[in-house]
Amino acid sequence: QPADQRVRSSIAMKVLKEGVRVWDRDITRFLSSDYVPLYNPIEEYLYNTGRWDGKDRIRALADLVPCNNPYWRELFYRWFLSMTAHWQNIDRQHGNNTSPLLVGAQGYRKSTFCRILLPPELRCYFYTKTNSDRLNKDDLFSLTEFALINIDEFDQISVNQQGFLKHLLQKPVANLRKPYGTAIQEIRRYASFIATSNQKDLLTDPSGSRRFICIEVTGPIQTNVTINYHQLYAQAMHDIMKGERYWLDDSDEAILKQTNREFEQPTPLEQLFLCHFHPAENEEEGDWMTPMEILSFLQTKTKDRLSINKVALFGRALHKLGISSRRKTRGTEYHVVKKE
């Protein structure tokens, strides 16, 4: 049981009734000393799940989500192993920086599915981030206090917040100064992330989307099922102990980049580019142009003033669009064809 203030006060009252003179600070001293052993409820649960019976329950859990992505089962399996491995603090150099992102209509029970990923004994460590458009430093505390965080309405995160979201996803530890503390401490991270959204065009990061496993949910998720949680996590523990890979390799990330394209939201500048250019298909056609030259041409096609400061970001966008490039003395050139 959590030793909250009510519990501590009850201990003090019982001791006083026994005739022992005690102050509240004595109770706090006792609970914070070696006389009370450290207790980790997550590890306590994982190491008491028993022996795995050999039935694949992790991929069966992924099958509850109706979708047309043939890679979903394997990607979810790797993410689930990663979540369990980081709860055990196996990898202290990296955080679980990949998150499933369930996209579908309202009433498809996406948030309910996120919640039932945790067993009832650990469900108090599930947290739903509802005001996701207001990420701030307080969210760093969530990394140390919760086992699984659901970012609800992921599409509400603004472009300016994407950098801080990356920071949260990849942090292996949280460097924090606790309330009323005097020094910054390195506190262990537990939280993994999952997200939901009703909108499909939600990825705005021009550098890529390998941190998200975007899945379009095609129907209501089957959440009214009986899940053998002990065997579910016993499988994860068994596979991790035998050396099963719990991170995404280069081939997995290539799959993510390919399947996530339909969820990417093109910027207005990218849309303007696609209206007047297309990639060259062979060496003979088109021209080799720098991002600055392309921007100068696009400026003649729109009344809005295009900022020169966007040249670097525009180059990343061209790379994301798959435009062939080469490095020359005047900078990086892209092989494009002007539309008639």
CSV table of C-alpha atoms in Angstrom, one decimal:
chain,number,residue,atom,x,y,z
A,1,GLN,CA,0.0,0.0,0.0
A,2,PRO,CA,1.2,3.5,-0.7
A,3,ALA,CA,2.4,5.2,2.6
A,4,ASP,CA,0.5,8.4,2.0
A,5,GLN,CA,0.0,11.1,4.7
A,6,ARG,CA,-3.1,9.4,6.0
A,7,VAL,CA,-1.2,6.1,6.6
A,8,ARG,CA,1.6,7.9,8.3
A,9,SER,CA,-0.7,9.8,10.6
A,10,SER,CA,-2.5,6.6,11.5
A,11,ILE,CA,0.9,5.0,12.4
A,12,ALA,CA,1.7,8.0,14.6
A,13,MET,CA,-1.7,7.8,16.4
A,14,LYS,CA,-1.4,4.1,17.1
A,15,VAL,CA,2.1,4.6,18.5
A,16,LEU,CA,0.9,7.5,20.7
A,17,LYS,CA,-1.9,5.3,22.0
A,18,GLU,CA,0.7,2.8,23.1
A,19,GLY,CA,2.3,5.4,25.2
A,20,VAL,CA,5.4,6.1,23.0
A,21,ARG,CA,6.2,9.7,22.6
A,22,VAL,CA,6.7,10.2,18.8
A,23,TRP,CA,6.7,13.0,16.3
A,24,ASP,CA,5.5,12.9,12.7
A,25,ARG,CA,9.0,13.4,11.5
A,26,ASP,CA,10.0,10.2,13.3
A,27,ILE,CA,7.6,8.3,11.2
A,28,THR,CA,9.0,9.9,8.0
A,29,ARG,CA,12.6,9.0,9.2
A,30,PHE,CA,11.6,5.4,9.8
A,31,LEU,CA,9.9,5.0,6.4
A,32,SER,CA,12.8,6.6,4.6
A,33,SER,CA,15.5,4.4,6.3
A,34,ASP,CA,17.0,1.0,5.8
A,35,TYR,CA,14.5,-0.5,8.3
A,36,VAL,CA,11.9,-0.5,5.4
A,37,PRO,CA,13.1,-2.4,2.3
A,38,LEU,CA,12.8,-0.8,-1.1
A,39,TYR,CA,9.8,-2.0,-3.1
A,40,ASN,CA,9.3,-1.9,-6.8
A,41,PRO,CA,5.8,-3.0,-7.7
A,42,ILE,CA,6.5,-3.3,-11.5
A,43,GLU,CA,9.5,-5.6,-11.0
A,44,GLU,CA,7.6,-7.5,-8.3
A,45,TYR,CA,4.9,-8.3,-10.7
A,46,LEU,CA,7.2,-9.2,-13.6
A,47,TYR,CA,9.3,-11.6,-11.6
A,48,ASN,CA,6.2,-13.4,-10.2
A,49,THR,CA,4.4,-14.1,-13.5
A,50,GLY,CA,5.6,-17.8,-13.5
A,51,ARG,CA,6.8,-20.0,-16.4
A,52,TRP,CA,5.6,-19.2,-19.9
A,53,ASP,CA,3.4,-22.0,-21.4
A,54,GLY,CA,4.6,-21.4,-25.0
A,55,LYS,CA,1.5,-19.8,-26.4
A,56,ASP,CA,2.0,-16.5,-28.3
A,57,ARG,CA,-0.1,-14.0,-26.5
A,58,ILE,CA,1.7,-10.8,-27.4
A,59,ARG,CA,0.9,-11.1,-31.1
A,60,ALA,CA,-2.6,-12.2,-30.2
A,61,LEU,CA,-3.0,-9.0,-28.3
A,62,ALA,CA,-2.0,-7.1,-31.4
A,63,ASP,CA,-4.6,-8.9,-33.4
A,64,LEU,CA,-7.3,-7.3,-31.3
A,65,VAL,CA,-6.7,-4.2,-33.4
A,66,PRO,CA,-8.3,-4.5,-36.8
A,67,CYS,CA,-6.0,-2.9,-39.5
A,68,ASN,CA,-4.6,-3.5,-43.0
A,69,ASN,CA,-0.9,-3.2,-42.0
A,70,PRO,CA,0.8,-6.6,-42.5
A,71,TYR,CA,3.7,-5.5,-40.3
A,72,TRP,CA,1.7,-4.4,-37.2
A,73,ARG,CA,1.9,-7.7,-35.3
A,74,GLU,CA,5.7,-7.8,-35.5
A,75,LEU,CA,6.2,-4.1,-34.8
A,76,PHE,CA,3.9,-4.3,-31.8
A,77,TYR,CA,5.7,-7.4,-30.5
A,78,ARG,CA,9.1,-5.6,-30.6
A,79,TRP,CA,7.6,-2.5,-28.9
A,80,PHE,CA,6.0,-4.7,-26.2
A,81,LEU,CA,9.3,-6.4,-25.5
A,82,SER,CA,11.0,-3.0,-25.3
A,83,MET,CA,8.5,-1.7,-22.8
A,84,THR,CA,9.0,-4.7,-20.6
A,85,ALA,CA,12.8,-4.6,-20.9
A,86,HIS,CA,12.9,-1.0,-19.9
A,87,TRP,CA,10.8,-1.7,-16.9
A,88,GLN,CA,13.6,-4.1,-15.8
A,89,ASN,CA,16.2,-1.4,-16.5
A,90,ILE,CA,18.1,-3.7,-18.9
A,91,ASP,CA,19.1,-0.9,-21.2
A,92,ARG,CA,20.3,2.1,-19.3
A,93,GLN,CA,21.7,4.0,-22.3
A,94,HIS,CA,18.5,4.3,-24.3
A,95,GLY,CA,14.8,4.9,-23.7
A,96,ASN,CA,11.9,3.2,-25.4
A,97,ASN,CA,11.7,5.9,-28.1
A,98,THR,CA,9.1,4.1,-30.3
A,99,SER,CA,5.4,4.5,-29.8
A,100,PRO,CA,2.4,2.9,-31.4
A,101,LEU,CA,0.0,5.6,-32.8
A,102,LEU,CA,-3.6,4.3,-33.3
A,103,VAL,CA,-5.6,6.4,-35.8
A,104,GLY,CA,-9.3,5.8,-36.2
A,105,ALA,CA,-12.8,7.2,-35.7
A,106,GLN,CA,-14.3,7.9,-32.4
A,107,GLY,CA,-15.9,5.0,-30.6
A,108,TYR,CA,-13.2,2.5,-31.8
A,109,ARG,CA,-12.0,1.9,-28.2
A,110,LYS,CA,-8.5,3.1,-28.9
A,111,SER,CA,-7.9,4.5,-25.5
A,112,THR,CA,-9.5,1.5,-23.8
A,113,PHE,CA,-7.0,-0.8,-25.7
A,114,CYS,CA,-4.1,1.3,-24.4
A,115,ARG,CA,-5.4,0.9,-20.9
A,116,ILE,CA,-5.8,-2.9,-21.0
A,117,LEU,CA,-2.2,-3.3,-22.0
A,118,LEU,CA,-1.4,-3.1,-18.3
A,119,PRO,CA,-2.6,-5.7,-15.8
A,120,PRO,CA,-5.1,-4.6,-13.2
A,121,GLU,CA,-2.4,-4.7,-10.5
A,122,LEU,CA,-0.3,-2.1,-12.4
A,123,ARG,CA,-3.1,0.0,-14.0
A,124,CYS,CA,-2.6,2.8,-11.4
A,125,TYR,CA,0.7,3.5,-13.3
A,126,PHE,CA,-1.2,4.2,-16.6
A,127,TYR,CA,-1.6,7.9,-17.4
A,128,THR,CA,-3.5,9.6,-20.2
A,129,LYS,CA,-2.0,12.9,-21.4
A,130,THR,CA,-5.1,14.8,-22.5
A,131,ASN,CA,-3.7,18.3,-22.9
A,132,SER,CA,-1.1,17.1,-25.3
A,133,ASP,CA,-0.8,20.5,-27.0
A,134,ARG,CA,0.8,21.8,-23.8
A,135,LEU,CA,3.9,19.7,-23.3
A,136,ASN,CA,6.2,21.2,-20.6
A,137,LYS,CA,8.9,20.3,-18.1
A,138,ASP,CA,6.4,18.8,-15.7
A,139,ASP,CA,6.0,16.0,-18.2
A,140,LEU,CA,9.5,14.9,-17.3
A,141,PHE,CA,8.2,13.8,-13.9
A,142,SER,CA,5.7,11.5,-15.7
A,143,LEU,CA,8.7,9.5,-17.1
A,144,THR,CA,9.6,8.4,-13.6
A,145,GLU,CA,6.1,8.0,-12.1
A,146,PHE,CA,4.2,6.0,-14.7
A,147,ALA,CA,4.7,2.8,-16.6
A,148,LEU,CA,2.7,3.6,-19.7
A,149,ILE,CA,1.6,7.1,-21.0
A,150,ASN,CA,-1.1,7.5,-23.6
A,151,ILE,CA,-0.9,10.8,-25.6
A,152,ASP,CA,-4.5,11.3,-26.4
A,153,GLU,CA,-5.5,13.4,-29.4
A,154,PHE,CA,-1.9,13.3,-30.7
A,155,ASP,CA,-2.8,15.6,-33.6
A,156,GLN,CA,-3.2,18.5,-31.1
A,157,ILE,CA,0.6,18.6,-30.6
A,158,SER,CA,1.9,21.7,-32.5
A,159,VAL,CA,4.9,21.7,-34.8
A,160,ASN,CA,6.8,23.8,-32.3
A,161,GLN,CA,6.3,21.0,-29.7
A,162,GLN,CA,7.7,18.2,-31.8
A,163,GLY,CA,11.3,18.9,-30.7
A,164,PHE,CA,10.3,18.6,-27.0
A,165,LEU,CA,8.3,15.5,-27.7
A,166,LYS,CA,11.4,13.8,-29.3
A,167,HIS,CA,13.3,14.8,-26.2
A,168,LEU,CA,10.8,13.0,-24.0
A,169,LEU,CA,10.6,9.9,-26.1
A,170,GLN,CA,14.4,9.3,-26.2
A,171,LYS,CA,15.5,10.3,-22.7
A,172,PRO,CA,16.9,7.2,-20.9
A,173,VAL,CA,16.7,9.0,-17.5
A,174,ALA,CA,15.1,12.1,-16.1
A,175,ASN,CA,17.3,14.8,-14.6
A,176,LEU,CA,15.1,16.6,-12.2
A,177,ARG,CA,15.1,18.6,-9.0
A,178,LYS,CA,12.4,17.3,-6.8
A,179,PRO,CA,9.9,19.7,-5.1
A,180,TYR,CA,11.7,21.3,-2.2
A,181,GLY,CA,14.9,19.6,-3.3
A,182,THR,CA,18.3,21.4,-3.4
A,183,ALA,CA,20.0,19.5,-6.2
A,184,ILE,CA,19.2,18.0,-9.6
A,185,GLN,CA,19.1,14.2,-9.4
A,186,GLU,CA,19.2,11.5,-12.1
A,187,ILE,CA,16.0,9.5,-11.7
A,188,ARG,CA,15.3,6.3,-13.5
A,189,ARG,CA,12.8,6.4,-16.3
A,190,TYR,CA,10.0,3.8,-16.4
A,191,ALA,CA,7.4,5.2,-18.9
A,192,SER,CA,6.8,4.0,-22.4
A,193,PHE,CA,4.5,5.8,-24.7
A,194,ILE,CA,1.5,5.0,-26.9
A,195,ALA,CA,-0.8,7.5,-28.7
A,196,THR,CA,-4.2,7.9,-30.3
A,197,SER,CA,-5.8,10.2,-32.8
A,198,ASN,CA,-8.9,10.7,-34.9
A,199,GLN,CA,-7.0,12.5,-37.6
A,200,LYS,CA,-4.9,10.8,-40.2
A,201,ASP,CA,-2.6,13.6,-41.4
A,202,LEU,CA,-0.7,14.2,-38.2
A,203,LEU,CA,3.0,13.6,-38.7
A,204,THR,CA,4.7,17.0,-39.3
A,205,ASP,CA,8.4,16.2,-38.6
A,206,PRO,CA,10.4,16.8,-41.8
A,207,SER,CA,13.3,14.7,-40.5
A,208,GLY,CA,11.2,11.5,-40.6
A,209,SER,CA,8.7,9.5,-38.5
A,210,ARG,CA,10.6,6.4,-37.4
A,211,ARG,CA,9.6,7.0,-33.8
A,212,PHE,CA,5.9,6.1,-34.4
A,213,ILE,CA,4.2,2.9,-35.5
A,214,CYS,CA,1.2,4.5,-37.2
A,215,ILE,CA,-1.8,2.2,-37.6
A,216,GLU,CA,-5.1,3.0,-39.2
A,217,VAL,CA,-7.8,1.2,-37.1
A,218,THR,CA,-10.4,0.0,-39.5
A,219,GLY,CA,-13.1,-1.0,-37.0
A,220,PRO,CA,-13.9,-1.2,-33.2
A,221,ILE,CA,-11.1,-2.8,-31.2
A,222,GLN,CA,-12.1,-6.0,-29.3
A,223,THR,CA,-11.5,-4.9,-25.8
A,224,ASN,CA,-14.1,-7.1,-24.1
A,225,VAL,CA,-11.8,-10.1,-23.9
A,226,THR,CA,-10.2,-12.1,-21.1
A,227,ILE,CA,-6.4,-11.6,-21.1
A,228,ASN,CA,-4.1,-13.9,-19.1
A,229,TYR,CA,-1.7,-11.1,-18.0
A,230,HIS,CA,0.6,-13.4,-16.1
A,231,GLN,CA,1.2,-15.5,-19.2
A,232,LEU,CA,1.3,-12.4,-21.4
A,233,TYR,CA,4.2,-10.9,-19.4
A,234,ALA,CA,5.7,-14.3,-18.8
A,235,GLN,CA,6.2,-14.6,-22.6
A,236,ALA,CA,7.9,-11.1,-22.7
A,237,MET,CA,10.2,-12.1,-19.8
A,238,HIS,CA,11.0,-15.4,-21.4
A,239,ASP,CA,11.8,-13.9,-24.8
A,240,ILE,CA,13.9,-11.1,-23.3
A,241,MET,CA,15.9,-13.6,-21.2
A,242,LYS,CA,16.6,-15.8,-24.2
A,243,GLY,CA,18.0,-12.8,-26.1
A,244,GLU,CA,15.2,-11.9,-28.3
A,245,ARG,CA,15.7,-8.5,-29.9
A,246,TYR,CA,13.6,-5.8,-28.2
A,247,TRP,CA,14.6,-2.8,-30.4
A,248,LEU,CA,13.8,-1.9,-34.0
A,249,ASP,CA,16.6,-2.5,-36.4
A,250,ASP,CA,17.3,-0.8,-39.7
A,251,SER,CA,14.9,-3.0,-41.7
A,252,ASP,CA,12.1,-2.2,-39.2
A,253,GLU,CA,12.8,1.5,-39.4
A,254,ALA,CA,12.7,1.3,-43.2
A,255,ILE,CA,9.2,-0.3,-42.9
A,256,LEU,CA,8.1,2.5,-40.6
A,257,LYS,CA,9.2,5.2,-43.0
A,258,GLN,CA,7.4,3.5,-45.8
A,259,THR,CA,4.1,2.8,-44.0
A,260,ASN,CA,4.0,6.1,-42.2
A,261,ARG,CA,4.0,8.1,-45.4
A,262,GLU,CA,0.2,8.1,-45.7
A,263,PHE,CA,0.1,9.7,-42.2
A,264,GLU,CA,2.5,12.6,-43.0
A,265,GLN,CA,1.1,16.1,-43.3
A,266,PRO,CA,2.8,18.0,-46.0
A,267,THR,CA,3.8,21.5,-45.2
A,268,PRO,CA,2.4,24.4,-47.3
A,269,LEU,CA,5.9,24.8,-48.8
A,270,GLU,CA,6.0,21.1,-49.8
A,271,GLN,CA,2.5,21.4,-51.3
A,272,LEU,CA,3.7,24.5,-53.3
A,273,PHE,CA,6.7,22.6,-54.5
A,274,LEU,CA,4.7,19.6,-55.7
A,275,CYS,CA,2.4,22.0,-57.6
A,276,HIS,CA,5.3,23.2,-59.8
A,277,PHE,CA,7.9,20.4,-59.7
A,278,HIS,CA,8.2,16.7,-59.8
A,279,PRO,CA,11.3,14.4,-59.3
A,280,ALA,CA,13.4,13.7,-62.4
A,281,GLU,CA,13.1,10.1,-63.5
A,282,ASN,CA,16.3,9.9,-65.5
A,283,GLU,CA,19.5,11.8,-66.0
A,284,GLU,CA,18.5,13.5,-69.2
A,285,GLU,CA,15.5,15.4,-68.0
A,286,GLY,CA,15.1,18.2,-65.6
A,287,ASP,CA,17.6,20.4,-63.9
A,288,TRP,CA,19.9,20.3,-60.9
A,289,MET,CA,18.9,23.1,-58.5
A,290,THR,CA,19.8,24.2,-55.1
A,291,PRO,CA,17.0,24.7,-52.4
A,292,MET,CA,17.6,28.5,-52.8
A,293,GLU,CA,17.0,28.4,-56.5
A,294,ILE,CA,13.9,26.3,-56.1
A,295,LEU,CA,12.6,28.8,-53.4
A,296,SER,CA,13.4,31.7,-55.7
A,297,PHE,CA,11.3,30.1,-58.5
A,298,LEU,CA,8.4,29.3,-56.1
A,299,GLN,CA,8.4,32.9,-54.9
A,300,THR,CA,7.4,34.0,-58.4
A,301,LYS,CA,4.4,31.6,-58.2
A,302,THR,CA,2.9,32.9,-54.9
A,303,LYS,CA,2.0,36.2,-53.4
A,304,ASP,CA,3.2,35.1,-50.0
A,305,ARG,CA,6.7,36.0,-49.1
A,306,LEU,CA,8.9,32.9,-48.6
A,307,SER,CA,11.4,33.2,-45.8
A,308,ILE,CA,15.1,32.5,-46.7
A,309,ASN,CA,15.6,31.1,-43.2
A,310,LYS,CA,13.6,28.1,-44.4
A,311,VAL,CA,16.2,26.9,-46.9
A,312,ALA,CA,17.7,24.3,-44.5
A,313,LEU,CA,14.3,22.9,-43.5
A,314,PHE,CA,13.3,22.9,-47.2
A,315,GLY,CA,16.3,20.8,-48.0
A,316,ARG,CA,15.2,18.2,-45.5
A,317,ALA,CA,11.8,18.3,-47.0
A,318,LEU,CA,13.2,17.6,-50.4
A,319,HIS,CA,15.2,14.7,-49.0
A,320,LYS,CA,12.1,13.3,-47.4
A,321,LEU,CA,10.2,13.5,-50.7
A,322,GLY,CA,12.8,11.3,-52.2
A,323,ILE,CA,14.3,13.9,-54.6
A,324,SER,CA,17.7,12.7,-56.0
A,325,SER,CA,20.6,14.9,-54.7
A,326,ARG,CA,24.3,15.5,-55.2
A,327,ARG,CA,26.9,17.5,-53.4
A,328,LYS,CA,28.6,20.3,-55.3
A,329,THR,CA,30.8,23.3,-54.4
A,330,ARG,CA,27.8,25.6,-54.4
A,331,GLY,CA,25.9,23.2,-52.1
A,332,THR,CA,23.5,20.4,-52.3
A,333,GLU,CA,21.6,20.2,-55.7
A,334,TYR,CA,18.4,18.4,-56.3
A,335,HIS,CA,17.3,16.8,-59.6
A,336,VAL,CA,13.8,18.2,-60.4
A,337,VAL,CA,11.6,18.8,-63.4
A,338,LYS,CA,9.4,21.9,-63.7
A,339,LYS,CA,5.8,21.2,-64.5
A,340,GLU,CA,4.4,22.9,-67.6
